[in-house]
Amino acid sequence: QVQLVESGGGLVQPGGSLRLSCAASGSYFGSSTVGWYRQVPGKQRESVAIITSGGMTDYIESVKGRFTISRDNAKNTVYLQMNSLKPEDTAVYYCNCGHWWGQGTQVTVSS
């Protein structure tokens, strides 16, 4: 019903920026809350940012002011703009819609 494909991850220097994209297929996407999650080996997957169908957003405290989640429902895409990246942002980032998950994209912040 819903297929999510992340892209945009990679290696970036501390202080740099990346924009992650989550391209979706399925009729539920545009009317659903979508979230970006991240996971580091040995740790629980944590919610980073969410955006509702109406465009309301929320963020984990550690990324407030640095990350921005947005959506373009016409393109069935959700974005995560990540600025001022820190080494502790290193993780596999996943997008989520309901019980649907993308495959993840690796973000590595390192000098």
Coordinates of C-alpha atoms in Angstrom, one line a residue:
Q1 CA 0.0 0.0 0.0
V2 CA 2.8 2.4 0.9
Q3 CA 6.4 2.2 -0.4
L4 CA 9.0 4.6 1.1
V5 CA 12.4 5.1 -0.4
E6 CA 15.0 7.3 1.3
S7 CA 17.8 9.1 -0.4
G8 CA 20.3 11.9 0.3
G9 CA 22.5 10.3 3.0
G10 CA 26.2 10.3 2.9
L11 CA 29.4 11.5 4.5
V12 CA 29.5 15.1 5.6
Q13 CA 31.9 17.2 7.7
P14 CA 30.8 18.6 11.1
G15 CA 28.9 21.8 10.5
G16 CA 27.8 20.7 7.1
S17 CA 24.4 20.0 5.7
L18 CA 22.4 17.3 4.1
R19 CA 18.9 17.0 2.8
L20 CA 17.2 13.6 3.1
S21 CA 14.3 12.8 0.9
C22 CA 11.6 10.2 1.4
A23 CA 9.7 9.4 -1.8
A24 CA 6.5 7.6 -1.3
S25 CA 3.9 5.7 -3.2
G26 CA 0.4 5.0 -1.9
S27 CA -2.8 6.8 -1.3
Y28 CA -2.4 7.2 2.4
F29 CA 0.8 9.2 2.4
G30 CA -0.6 12.7 1.8
S31 CA -3.1 12.4 4.6
S32 CA -0.8 10.8 7.2
T33 CA 1.7 11.8 9.7
V34 CA 5.2 11.0 8.5
G35 CA 8.3 10.8 10.6
W36 CA 12.1 10.6 10.3
Y37 CA 13.7 8.2 12.7
R38 CA 17.3 7.3 13.3
Q39 CA 19.1 4.4 14.8
V40 CA 22.7 3.7 16.0
P41 CA 23.8 0.1 16.6
G42 CA 23.1 -0.9 20.1
K43 CA 20.5 1.8 20.7
Q44 CA 16.8 2.1 20.3
R45 CA 15.4 3.7 17.1
E46 CA 14.4 7.2 18.0
S47 CA 12.0 9.7 16.5
V48 CA 13.9 12.7 15.1
A49 CA 11.1 14.7 13.5
I50 CA 7.5 14.3 12.5
I51 CA 5.1 16.2 10.3
T52 CA 1.3 15.8 10.2
S53 CA -0.9 15.9 7.2
G54 CA -1.7 19.5 8.1
G55 CA 2.0 20.5 8.2
M56 CA 2.5 20.7 12.0
T57 CA 5.9 19.6 13.0
D58 CA 7.8 18.4 16.1
Y59 CA 11.4 17.5 16.7
I60 CA 13.6 15.8 19.2
E61 CA 15.2 18.4 21.4
S62 CA 18.7 17.7 20.2
V63 CA 17.9 18.7 16.6
K64 CA 15.7 21.7 17.2
G65 CA 16.9 24.7 15.3
R66 CA 19.1 22.6 13.1
F67 CA 16.7 20.2 11.3
T68 CA 13.6 21.0 9.3
I69 CA 11.0 18.5 8.2
S70 CA 8.8 19.4 5.3
R71 CA 6.5 17.7 2.9
D72 CA 5.4 18.2 -0.7
N73 CA 2.2 16.1 -1.0
A74 CA 2.0 16.8 -4.8
K75 CA 5.3 15.0 -5.1
N76 CA 4.6 12.4 -2.4
T77 CA 7.8 13.4 -0.8
V78 CA 8.9 14.3 2.7
Y79 CA 12.3 16.0 3.3
L80 CA 14.6 16.4 6.3
Q81 CA 16.9 19.4 5.9
M82 CA 19.8 18.9 8.3
N83 CA 22.1 21.8 9.0
S84 CA 24.9 22.3 11.4
L85 CA 25.5 18.5 11.6
K86 CA 27.3 17.0 14.5
P87 CA 29.1 13.7 14.9
E88 CA 26.3 12.6 17.2
D89 CA 23.9 12.9 14.3
T90 CA 25.6 9.9 12.7
A91 CA 23.0 7.1 12.2
V92 CA 20.9 5.3 9.8
Y93 CA 17.9 7.5 9.0
Y94 CA 14.5 6.0 8.2
C95 CA 11.2 7.5 7.2
N96 CA 8.0 6.1 8.5
C97 CA 4.4 6.4 7.7
G98 CA 2.1 4.4 9.9
H99 CA 3.5 0.9 10.0
W100 CA 5.5 1.4 6.8
W101 CA 9.2 2.0 6.8
G102 CA 11.8 2.9 4.3
Q103 CA 15.0 1.0 3.9
G104 CA 17.1 3.7 5.5
T105 CA 19.9 5.9 4.4
Q106 CA 23.2 6.3 6.2
V107 CA 24.3 9.6 7.5
T108 CA 27.9 9.9 8.7
V109 CA 29.2 13.1 10.2
S110 CA 32.9 13.0 10.6
S111 CA 36.0 14.9 9.8

